[in-house]
CSV table of C-alpha atoms in Angstrom, one decimal:
chain,number,residue,atom,x,y,z
A,1,UNK,CA,-17.8,2.6,19.3
A,2,UNK,CA,-14.8,1.3,17.0
A,3,UNK,CA,-14.7,3.1,13.6
A,4,UNK,CA,-14.4,0.8,10.5
A,5,UNK,CA,-11.9,0.6,7.9
A,6,UNK,CA,-12.3,2.6,4.7
A,7,UNK,CA,-12.5,0.4,1.2
A,8,UNK,CA,-10.7,2.2,-1.5
A,9,UNK,CA,-13.4,3.0,-3.2
A,10,UNK,CA,-15.0,4.8,-0.1
A,11,UNK,CA,-11.2,6.5,0.1
A,12,UNK,CA,-11.6,7.6,-3.6
A,13,UNK,CA,-14.7,9.5,-3.0
A,14,UNK,CA,-13.0,11.4,-0.1
A,15,UNK,CA,-10.1,12.0,-2.7
A,16,UNK,CA,-12.1,13.6,-5.1
A,17,UNK,CA,-13.3,16.2,-2.4
A,18,UNK,CA,-9.4,17.1,-2.2
A,19,UNK,CA,-7.3,19.3,-4.0
A,20,UNK,CA,-4.2,17.0,-3.6
A,21,UNK,CA,-2.5,14.7,-1.8
A,22,UNK,CA,0.5,15.4,0.8
A,23,UNK,CA,2.6,12.9,2.9
A,24,UNK,CA,4.5,15.6,4.3
A,25,UNK,CA,3.2,18.3,6.9
A,26,UNK,CA,5.4,21.0,5.6
A,27,UNK,CA,3.9,20.8,2.6
A,28,UNK,CA,0.0,20.8,3.3
A,29,UNK,CA,-2.0,23.0,0.7
A,30,UNK,CA,-5.8,23.8,1.5
A,31,UNK,CA,-8.2,21.2,1.3
A,32,UNK,CA,-5.5,18.5,0.5
A,33,UNK,CA,-5.3,14.9,1.6
A,34,UNK,CA,-2.7,14.1,4.1
A,35,UNK,CA,-1.4,10.3,4.0
A,36,UNK,CA,0.2,9.4,7.2
A,37,UNK,CA,3.2,7.2,6.2
A,38,UNK,CA,5.7,5.6,8.6
A,39,UNK,CA,9.5,5.9,8.3
A,40,UNK,CA,12.3,4.1,9.9
A,41,UNK,CA,12.3,7.0,12.5
A,42,UNK,CA,8.9,8.6,12.5
A,43,UNK,CA,5.4,7.8,12.3
A,44,UNK,CA,2.9,9.9,10.2
A,45,UNK,CA,0.1,9.6,12.6
A,46,UNK,CA,1.6,11.4,15.2
A,47,UNK,CA,1.6,14.6,12.6
A,48,UNK,CA,-2.2,14.1,11.4
A,49,UNK,CA,-3.7,16.5,13.7
A,50,UNK,CA,-1.1,19.1,12.6
A,51,UNK,CA,-1.9,18.2,9.0
A,52,UNK,CA,-5.6,19.0,9.6
A,53,UNK,CA,-4.8,21.9,11.6
A,54,UNK,CA,-2.7,23.4,8.9
A,55,UNK,CA,-5.5,22.8,6.3
A,56,UNK,CA,-5.6,19.3,5.2
A,57,UNK,CA,-9.4,18.3,4.6
A,58,UNK,CA,-8.8,14.6,5.4
A,59,UNK,CA,-6.0,12.5,7.0
A,60,UNK,CA,-5.7,9.0,6.2
A,61,UNK,CA,-4.1,7.1,9.4
A,62,UNK,CA,-3.6,3.6,10.5
A,63,UNK,CA,-3.8,4.1,14.0
A,64,UNK,CA,-7.4,3.3,15.3
A,65,UNK,CA,-6.9,5.4,18.5
A,66,UNK,CA,-6.1,8.3,16.5
A,67,UNK,CA,-9.2,7.9,14.3
A,68,UNK,CA,-11.6,7.3,17.5
A,69,UNK,CA,-9.7,10.5,19.4
A,70,UNK,CA,-11.0,12.5,16.4
A,71,UNK,CA,-14.3,11.2,16.3
A,72,UNK,CA,-14.9,11.2,20.0
A,73,UNK,CA,-14.4,15.2,19.3
A,74,UNK,CA,-17.1,15.5,17.1
A,75,UNK,CA,-14.8,15.8,13.9
A,76,UNK,CA,-14.8,13.4,10.8
A,77,UNK,CA,-11.3,14.3,9.4
A,78,UNK,CA,-9.5,10.9,9.8
A,79,UNK,CA,-10.1,8.1,7.4
A,80,UNK,CA,-9.0,4.7,8.9
A,81,UNK,CA,-7.2,2.0,7.1
A,82,UNK,CA,-5.2,-1.1,7.7
A,83,UNK,CA,-1.9,0.5,6.5
A,84,UNK,CA,-1.4,3.8,4.9
A,85,UNK,CA,1.1,3.0,2.1
A,86,UNK,CA,-0.9,0.3,0.9
A,87,UNK,CA,-4.0,2.6,0.7
A,88,UNK,CA,-2.1,5.1,-0.9
A,89,UNK,CA,-0.9,2.8,-3.7
A,90,UNK,CA,-4.5,1.2,-3.9
A,91,UNK,CA,-5.7,5.1,-4.3
A,92,UNK,CA,-3.4,5.6,-7.2
A,93,UNK,CA,-4.0,2.5,-9.0
A,94,UNK,CA,-7.9,3.1,-8.8
A,95,UNK,CA,-7.4,7.0,-9.8
A,96,UNK,CA,-5.1,5.8,-12.6
A,97,UNK,CA,-7.8,3.2,-14.1
A,98,UNK,CA,-10.4,6.3,-14.6
A,99,UNK,CA,-7.7,7.6,-17.4
A,100,UNK,CA,-7.6,5.7,-20.9
A,101,UNK,CA,-4.9,8.1,-22.1
A,102,UNK,CA,-1.2,6.9,-22.8
A,103,UNK,CA,0.9,6.4,-19.6
A,104,UNK,CA,4.7,6.0,-20.5
A,105,UNK,CA,6.5,3.8,-18.0
A,106,UNK,CA,10.2,4.9,-17.7
A,107,UNK,CA,13.3,3.2,-16.2
A,108,UNK,CA,16.9,2.2,-16.5
A,109,UNK,CA,20.2,2.4,-14.5
A,110,UNK,CA,21.3,5.5,-16.1
A,111,UNK,CA,19.7,8.4,-18.0
A,112,UNK,CA,15.9,8.1,-16.8
A,113,UNK,CA,15.3,11.6,-15.3
A,114,UNK,CA,16.9,13.6,-18.3
A,115,UNK,CA,15.3,11.2,-20.7
A,116,UNK,CA,12.1,12.2,-19.3
A,117,UNK,CA,12.7,15.6,-19.3
A,118,UNK,CA,13.3,15.5,-22.8
A,119,UNK,CA,10.6,13.2,-23.8
A,120,UNK,CA,8.4,15.6,-21.6
A,121,UNK,CA,10.0,18.6,-24.0
A,122,UNK,CA,8.9,16.9,-26.9
A,123,UNK,CA,5.7,15.3,-26.4
A,124,UNK,CA,4.3,18.6,-24.8
A,125,UNK,CA,4.4,20.3,-28.2
A,126,UNK,CA,1.2,18.1,-29.2
A,127,UNK,CA,-0.3,17.0,-25.9
A,128,UNK,CA,-1.2,18.3,-22.2
A,129,UNK,CA,1.3,16.1,-20.5
A,130,UNK,CA,2.1,15.3,-17.1
A,131,UNK,CA,5.7,14.1,-16.1
A,132,UNK,CA,6.9,12.9,-12.7
A,133,UNK,CA,8.3,15.8,-10.8
A,134,UNK,CA,11.8,15.8,-9.5
A,135,UNK,CA,12.5,12.1,-8.0
A,136,UNK,CA,9.3,11.1,-7.4
A,137,UNK,CA,9.7,7.9,-9.0
A,138,UNK,CA,9.5,5.0,-5.9
A,139,UNK,CA,7.0,2.9,-4.4
A,140,UNK,CA,5.6,6.5,-2.5
A,141,UNK,CA,6.6,8.7,-5.5
A,142,UNK,CA,5.0,6.8,-8.1
A,143,UNK,CA,1.2,6.9,-6.5
A,144,UNK,CA,1.7,10.7,-5.8
A,145,UNK,CA,2.6,11.2,-9.2
A,146,UNK,CA,-0.6,9.3,-10.8
A,147,UNK,CA,-2.7,11.0,-8.1
A,148,UNK,CA,-1.5,14.3,-9.6
A,149,UNK,CA,-3.3,13.3,-13.0
A,150,UNK,CA,-6.8,14.9,-13.9
A,151,UNK,CA,-8.9,15.2,-16.7
A,152,UNK,CA,-6.8,18.4,-18.6
A,153,UNK,CA,-4.1,15.9,-19.2
A,154,UNK,CA,-3.8,13.7,-22.4
A,155,UNK,CA,-0.7,11.8,-21.7
A,156,UNK,CA,1.6,10.9,-19.1
A,157,UNK,CA,5.5,10.1,-18.3
A,158,UNK,CA,6.1,7.7,-15.1
A,159,UNK,CA,9.4,7.4,-13.9
A,160,UNK,CA,10.2,4.2,-12.2
A,161,UNK,CA,13.1,3.8,-9.8
A,162,UNK,CA,13.9,0.7,-7.9
A,163,UNK,CA,17.0,-0.7,-5.9
A,164,UNK,CA,16.0,-4.1,-5.7
A,165,UNK,CA,14.1,-6.5,-7.5
A,166,UNK,CA,10.0,-6.8,-7.8
A,167,UNK,CA,9.8,-3.3,-7.2
A,168,UNK,CA,9.7,-2.3,-10.9
A,169,UNK,CA,6.6,-4.9,-11.0
A,170,UNK,CA,4.8,-3.3,-8.3
A,171,UNK,CA,5.4,0.2,-9.9
A,172,UNK,CA,4.0,-1.1,-13.2
A,173,UNK,CA,1.0,-2.9,-11.3
A,174,UNK,CA,0.1,0.6,-9.8
A,175,UNK,CA,0.8,2.8,-13.1
A,176,UNK,CA,-0.2,0.0,-15.4
A,177,UNK,CA,1.6,1.7,-18.4
A,178,UNK,CA,0.5,1.4,-21.8
A,179,UNK,CA,3.9,2.2,-23.3
A,180,UNK,CA,7.4,1.5,-21.7
A,181,UNK,CA,11.1,2.4,-22.2
A,182,UNK,CA,14.1,0.8,-20.7
A,183,UNK,CA,16.9,3.5,-21.2
A,184,UNK,CA,20.2,1.0,-20.4
A,185,UNK,CA,20.9,-1.8,-18.0
A,186,UNK,CA,24.2,-0.9,-15.8
A,187,UNK,CA,26.2,-1.0,-12.7
A,188,UNK,CA,23.8,0.5,-10.4
A,189,UNK,CA,22.3,-0.5,-7.0
A,190,UNK,CA,23.9,-3.7,-7.0
A,191,UNK,CA,24.1,-4.0,-3.6
A,192,UNK,CA,19.7,-4.3,-3.2
A,193,UNK,CA,19.5,-6.2,-6.6
A,194,UNK,CA,22.4,-9.0,-5.8
A,195,UNK,CA,24.5,-8.2,-8.6
A,196,UNK,CA,24.3,-7.5,-12.5
A,197,UNK,CA,22.3,-10.3,-13.5
A,198,UNK,CA,20.0,-8.9,-10.5
A,199,UNK,CA,19.8,-5.6,-11.8
A,200,UNK,CA,18.8,-6.8,-15.3
A,201,UNK,CA,16.2,-9.2,-14.1
A,202,UNK,CA,14.8,-5.8,-11.9
A,203,UNK,CA,14.7,-3.5,-14.9
A,204,UNK,CA,13.4,-6.1,-17.0
A,205,UNK,CA,10.1,-6.3,-14.9
A,206,UNK,CA,8.9,-3.6,-17.0
A,207,UNK,CA,9.1,-5.6,-20.3
A,208,UNK,CA,7.2,-8.5,-18.3
A,209,UNK,CA,4.5,-6.3,-17.8
A,210,UNK,CA,4.2,-4.7,-21.2
A,211,UNK,CA,4.6,-8.3,-22.8
A,212,UNK,CA,2.2,-9.8,-20.5
A,213,UNK,CA,-0.6,-7.0,-21.2
A,214,UNK,CA,0.2,-6.6,-25.2
A,215,UNK,CA,1.4,-3.2,-24.6
A,216,UNK,CA,4.1,-1.3,-26.7
A,217,UNK,CA,7.7,-1.1,-25.9
A,218,UNK,CA,10.5,1.3,-27.4
A,219,UNK,CA,13.9,-0.3,-27.8
A,220,UNK,CA,17.2,1.2,-28.3
A,221,UNK,CA,18.1,-1.0,-31.4
A,222,UNK,CA,22.0,-0.1,-30.5
A,223,UNK,CA,21.6,-1.7,-27.1
A,224,UNK,CA,22.4,-5.4,-27.2
A,225,UNK,CA,21.3,-6.3,-23.9
A,226,UNK,CA,17.6,-4.7,-24.2
A,227,UNK,CA,17.6,-6.5,-27.8
A,228,UNK,CA,18.1,-9.6,-26.1
A,229,UNK,CA,16.0,-9.0,-23.1
A,230,UNK,CA,12.9,-8.5,-25.4
A,231,UNK,CA,13.3,-11.6,-27.4
A,232,UNK,CA,13.8,-13.4,-24.1
A,233,UNK,CA,10.0,-12.3,-23.7
A,234,UNK,CA,9.0,-13.0,-27.2
A,235,UNK,CA,10.2,-16.8,-26.4
A,236,UNK,CA,8.8,-17.2,-22.6
A,237,UNK,CA,5.3,-15.7,-23.2
A,238,UNK,CA,4.8,-17.5,-26.6
A,239,UNK,CA,1.2,-17.4,-27.6
A,240,UNK,CA,-0.5,-16.5,-24.3
A,241,UNK,CA,0.4,-12.8,-24.9
A,242,UNK,CA,2.8,-10.8,-26.3
A,243,UNK,CA,3.8,-7.0,-27.2
A,244,UNK,CA,1.2,-5.1,-29.0
A,245,UNK,CA,4.0,-3.5,-30.5
A,246,UNK,CA,7.9,-3.0,-30.3
A,247,UNK,CA,9.5,0.3,-31.7
A,248,UNK,CA,13.0,0.0,-32.2
A,249,UNK,CA,15.3,3.1,-32.8
A,250,UNK,CA,17.0,4.9,-34.2
A,251,UNK,CA,14.9,4.1,-37.2
A,252,UNK,CA,16.1,6.9,-39.7
A,253,UNK,CA,19.7,7.7,-39.5
A,254,UNK,CA,20.4,10.2,-37.0
A,255,UNK,CA,24.2,11.4,-36.9
A,256,UNK,CA,26.6,12.6,-33.9
A,257,UNK,CA,28.6,15.3,-35.1
A,258,UNK,CA,30.0,16.4,-31.9
A,259,UNK,CA,29.7,15.2,-28.4
A,260,UNK,CA,31.8,17.6,-26.7
A,261,UNK,CA,31.2,20.3,-25.2
A,262,UNK,CA,27.7,19.5,-26.2
A,263,UNK,CA,25.8,17.2,-28.3
A,264,UNK,CA,25.3,18.5,-32.0
A,265,UNK,CA,23.6,16.0,-34.5
A,266,UNK,CA,22.1,15.6,-37.7
A,267,UNK,CA,18.6,14.2,-38.3
A,268,UNK,CA,18.0,12.1,-41.3
A,269,UNK,CA,16.5,15.3,-43.3
A,270,UNK,CA,20.2,16.9,-42.9
A,271,UNK,CA,19.1,19.6,-40.1
A,272,UNK,CA,21.7,20.2,-38.0
A,273,UNK,CA,20.7,20.5,-34.1
A,274,UNK,CA,22.7,22.1,-31.2
A,275,UNK,CA,21.7,21.0,-28.3
A,276,UNK,CA,22.6,22.1,-24.2
A,277,UNK,CA,23.9,18.5,-23.0
A,278,UNK,CA,27.2,16.7,-23.4
A,279,UNK,CA,28.0,13.4,-24.4
A,280,UNK,CA,27.3,10.0,-26.2
A,281,UNK,CA,25.2,8.9,-23.4
A,282,UNK,CA,23.1,12.0,-23.5
A,283,UNK,CA,22.6,11.4,-27.4
A,284,UNK,CA,21.3,8.2,-26.7
A,285,UNK,CA,18.5,10.0,-24.4
A,286,UNK,CA,18.0,12.3,-27.0
A,287,UNK,CA,17.4,9.3,-29.6
A,288,UNK,CA,14.6,7.9,-27.3
A,289,UNK,CA,12.8,11.3,-26.7
A,290,UNK,CA,12.5,11.7,-30.4
A,291,UNK,CA,12.0,8.1,-31.2
A,292,UNK,CA,8.8,8.4,-28.7
A,293,UNK,CA,7.8,11.9,-30.3
A,294,UNK,CA,7.6,10.4,-33.5
A,295,UNK,CA,5.4,7.8,-32.7
A,296,UNK,CA,3.1,9.9,-31.1
A,297,UNK,CA,3.2,12.5,-34.0
A,298,UNK,CA,5.3,15.0,-33.0
A,299,UNK,CA,6.8,16.7,-35.8
A,300,UNK,CA,10.2,16.7,-36.4
A,301,UNK,CA,10.6,20.2,-36.3
A,302,UNK,CA,9.1,20.5,-33.0
A,303,UNK,CA,11.1,17.3,-31.7
A,304,UNK,CA,14.1,18.9,-32.8
A,305,UNK,CA,13.5,22.2,-31.4
A,306,UNK,CA,12.2,21.0,-27.8
A,307,UNK,CA,15.6,18.7,-27.8
A,308,UNK,CA,17.6,22.0,-28.8
A,309,UNK,CA,15.8,24.0,-26.3
A,310,UNK,CA,16.1,21.7,-23.1
A,311,UNK,CA,18.5,23.0,-20.5
A,312,UNK,CA,19.0,21.2,-17.5
A,313,UNK,CA,18.8,22.8,-14.1
A,314,UNK,CA,18.7,19.5,-11.7
A,315,UNK,CA,22.5,18.9,-11.2
A,316,UNK,CA,22.5,16.6,-14.1
A,317,UNK,CA,24.8,17.4,-17.2
A,318,UNK,CA,24.4,20.9,-16.3
A,319,UNK,CA,26.9,23.6,-17.4
A,320,UNK,CA,27.8,26.4,-15.0
A,321,UNK,CA,30.3,29.0,-16.0
A,322,UNK,CA,32.3,30.6,-12.3
A,323,UNK,CA,34.6,33.2,-13.2
A,324,UNK,CA,37.0,31.7,-15.9
A,325,UNK,CA,36.3,28.3,-15.1
A,326,UNK,CA,33.5,26.0,-16.7
A,327,UNK,CA,31.8,23.6,-14.5
A,328,UNK,CA,29.9,20.6,-15.8
A,329,UNK,CA,27.9,19.6,-12.8
A,330,UNK,CA,26.7,16.2,-12.9
A,331,UNK,CA,26.3,15.5,-9.4
A,332,UNK,CA,22.7,13.9,-9.1
A,333,UNK,CA,23.7,10.6,-9.2
A,334,UNK,CA,26.6,8.0,-9.5
A,335,UNK,CA,27.2,4.4,-10.3
A,336,UNK,CA,30.1,2.9,-12.3
A,337,UNK,CA,28.5,2.7,-15.6
A,338,UNK,CA,27.3,6.3,-15.4
A,339,UNK,CA,30.9,7.5,-13.9
A,340,UNK,CA,32.8,5.8,-16.8
A,341,UNK,CA,30.5,7.4,-19.2
A,342,UNK,CA,31.0,10.5,-18.0
A,343,UNK,CA,34.9,10.4,-17.4
A,344,UNK,CA,35.4,9.2,-20.8
A,345,UNK,CA,33.3,11.9,-22.3
A,346,UNK,CA,35.0,14.5,-20.3
A,347,UNK,CA,38.1,13.2,-21.3
A,348,UNK,CA,37.5,14.0,-24.8
A,349,UNK,CA,36.5,17.2,-24.1
A,350,UNK,CA,38.9,19.9,-25.6
A,351,UNK,CA,40.3,22.3,-22.9
A,352,UNK,CA,43.5,23.7,-21.9
A,353,UNK,CA,43.1,22.5,-18.1
A,354,UNK,CA,40.9,19.9,-17.0
A,355,UNK,CA,40.1,18.9,-13.5
A,356,UNK,CA,37.6,16.6,-12.2
A,357,UNK,CA,36.1,16.4,-8.4
A,358,UNK,CA,34.7,13.1,-7.9
A,359,UNK,CA,32.5,11.5,-4.7
A,360,UNK,CA,31.9,7.9,-4.0
A,361,UNK,CA,29.5,5.4,-5.7
A,362,UNK,CA,26.9,4.5,-3.4
A,363,UNK,CA,25.2,1.3,-2.7
A,364,UNK,CA,27.4,-1.0,-4.5
A,365,UNK,CA,27.8,-3.5,-1.6
A,366,UNK,CA,30.6,-5.9,-1.4
A,367,UNK,CA,31.5,-4.7,-5.2
A,368,UNK,CA,32.4,-1.2,-4.0
A,369,UNK,CA,36.0,-1.7,-3.3
A,370,UNK,CA,36.4,-3.4,-6.7
A,371,UNK,CA,34.3,-0.8,-8.6
A,372,UNK,CA,36.2,2.2,-7.0
A,373,UNK,CA,39.8,0.8,-7.5
A,374,UNK,CA,38.6,0.2,-11.1
A,375,UNK,CA,37.5,3.8,-11.3
A,376,UNK,CA,40.8,5.0,-10.4
A,377,UNK,CA,42.5,2.8,-13.0
A,378,UNK,CA,40.1,4.5,-15.9
A,379,UNK,CA,40.6,8.1,-14.4
A,380,UNK,CA,44.4,7.4,-14.7
A,381,UNK,CA,44.3,6.7,-18.3
A,382,UNK,CA,42.6,9.9,-18.8
A,383,UNK,CA,45.6,12.1,-17.7
A,384,UNK,CA,43.5,15.0,-16.3
A,385,UNK,CA,45.5,17.8,-14.9
A,386,UNK,CA,44.2,17.5,-11.4
A,387,UNK,CA,42.1,14.6,-9.8
A,388,UNK,CA,40.5,15.3,-6.4
A,389,UNK,CA,38.4,12.4,-4.7
A,390,UNK,CA,36.0,12.7,-1.7
A,391,UNK,CA,34.3,10.1,0.5
A,392,UNK,CA,35.3,7.0,2.1
A,393,UNK,CA,35.1,4.5,-0.6
A,394,UNK,CA,37.3,6.7,-3.1
A,395,UNK,CA,40.6,5.9,-1.2
A,396,UNK,CA,40.5,2.5,-2.9
A,397,UNK,CA,40.9,4.8,-6.1
A,398,UNK,CA,44.3,6.0,-4.6
A,399,UNK,CA,46.3,2.8,-5.7
A,400,UNK,CA,46.2,3.7,-9.3
A,401,UNK,CA,45.9,8.0,-8.4
A,402,UNK,CA,49.2,8.7,-6.5
A,403,UNK,CA,48.9,12.1,-7.0
A,404,UNK,CA,45.3,12.9,-6.4
A,405,UNK,CA,44.1,14.8,-3.6
A,406,UNK,CA,41.9,12.7,-1.3
A,407,UNK,CA,39.4,14.0,1.4
A,408,UNK,CA,37.4,11.7,3.5
A,409,UNK,CA,34.9,14.6,4.0
A,410,UNK,CA,33.4,17.6,2.3
A,411,UNK,CA,34.4,19.9,4.7
A,412,UNK,CA,38.0,19.1,4.0
A,413,UNK,CA,37.3,19.4,0.6
A,414,UNK,CA,35.7,22.7,0.8
A,415,UNK,CA,38.7,24.2,2.6
A,416,UNK,CA,41.1,23.2,0.2
A,417,UNK,CA,38.9,24.5,-2.7
A,418,UNK,CA,39.0,27.8,-0.9
A,419,UNK,CA,42.9,27.8,-0.4
A,420,UNK,CA,43.5,26.8,-3.9
A,421,UNK,CA,41.5,28.9,-6.5
A,422,UNK,CA,41.3,27.4,-9.9
A,423,UNK,CA,41.2,29.8,-12.9
A,424,UNK,CA,40.6,28.9,-16.8
A,425,UNK,CA,39.8,25.3,-16.2
A,426,UNK,CA,37.3,22.8,-17.1
A,427,UNK,CA,35.9,20.9,-14.4
A,428,UNK,CA,33.8,17.8,-14.1
A,429,UNK,CA,32.0,17.4,-10.4
A,430,UNK,CA,30.3,14.0,-10.3
A,431,UNK,CA,29.1,12.0,-7.3
A,432,UNK,CA,26.3,9.8,-6.0
A,433,UNK,CA,23.3,11.6,-4.6
A,434,UNK,CA,24.4,11.2,-0.9
A,435,UNK,CA,27.6,12.8,-1.6
A,436,UNK,CA,25.5,16.2,-2.6
A,437,UNK,CA,28.8,17.6,-4.3
A,438,UNK,CA,26.7,20.3,-5.8
A,439,UNK,CA,27.9,21.8,-2.5
A,440,UNK,CA,31.5,22.7,-3.9
A,441,UNK,CA,30.1,24.9,-6.6
A,442,UNK,CA,30.2,28.0,-4.3
A,443,UNK,CA,34.0,27.2,-3.6
A,444,UNK,CA,35.1,27.0,-7.1
């Protein structure tokens, strides 16, 4: 007898019996719910039996033969659905609708994760908060984030990443944010978005959702692009629906006193705050966190303390001391906008000797050659003591950098660093995630 497909409601009752959700058999916890997703080179259905054997209570599968084999053995561990990914997303949407506390949607080309961490630090002063863990910010990660919410939470921050149009719209339909913030719109994922206008449109899907559902938006008033995007939606939507509220920040004046080696700012009450993060771009992230905290009633003293205490450990704007060297590790990701900001900030940092170790910027498509060449020109103007480039596309930067050291692969780079030790040097390490340039740290 064939096994019937389960509805989202039926799946949800099974989910409530479980202790959590996993899509990876290497991370099975007792009585969790395993979701058998498919990838380019794997089929999660093949691992469902292993998940159950490892302690999962149920496995969501979309292969009827797998489910029937389980039933024929007198078991009832497998939950059959038409498509596992869609089932995961629908389950997360259903779970999200059981909560009525604020859910803040956060996206942008640069600074998403740092802003999320700063916001979480600030809001946690007053609320039982859950925020996206690591980089679980895509069509799989956002559902997993939402399914981690429980009745003990009072607020959530859901980071939303995207590399093509309509992805943020999908994530909004699942997370259904009550509040939202776009950090900025820059040159990231140009290949998938189809150029800068595509990036603008794709990131703007968060504004679209918030406007159409009369929700609250936080907007950096210093960012002309974001302000224009907001006004465009006011004109388009007109009387049908609009934002419930628009919070433009910064409101009261917050002065940037110093941006390197770390940001120091003075708030509107005259209090000076020293942080662990460098750069004007991180100051913008701090302003976002402070504005959101103020809106939700966190005292200025607590918010300042949270921002001051935040110390990154995730390869983003992370200061590391290696002997007599100081390393600024910003190797979690890179695109033309974030790379330019990091280089300009590092060039302004006072130091006797400055070296940059830079890796390829990914997902630029046909723009890659021009963007890497432009990066080379920017680096040349900065007059660093030593420039080290790695990756196949970084050779496009060499035209403006005849004295740079270039390595097509990291193995050669590692060997060179071992053979040429540095002392008393400030070093910026930055590249796209696929380069994993944090691997150079043991060799510095």
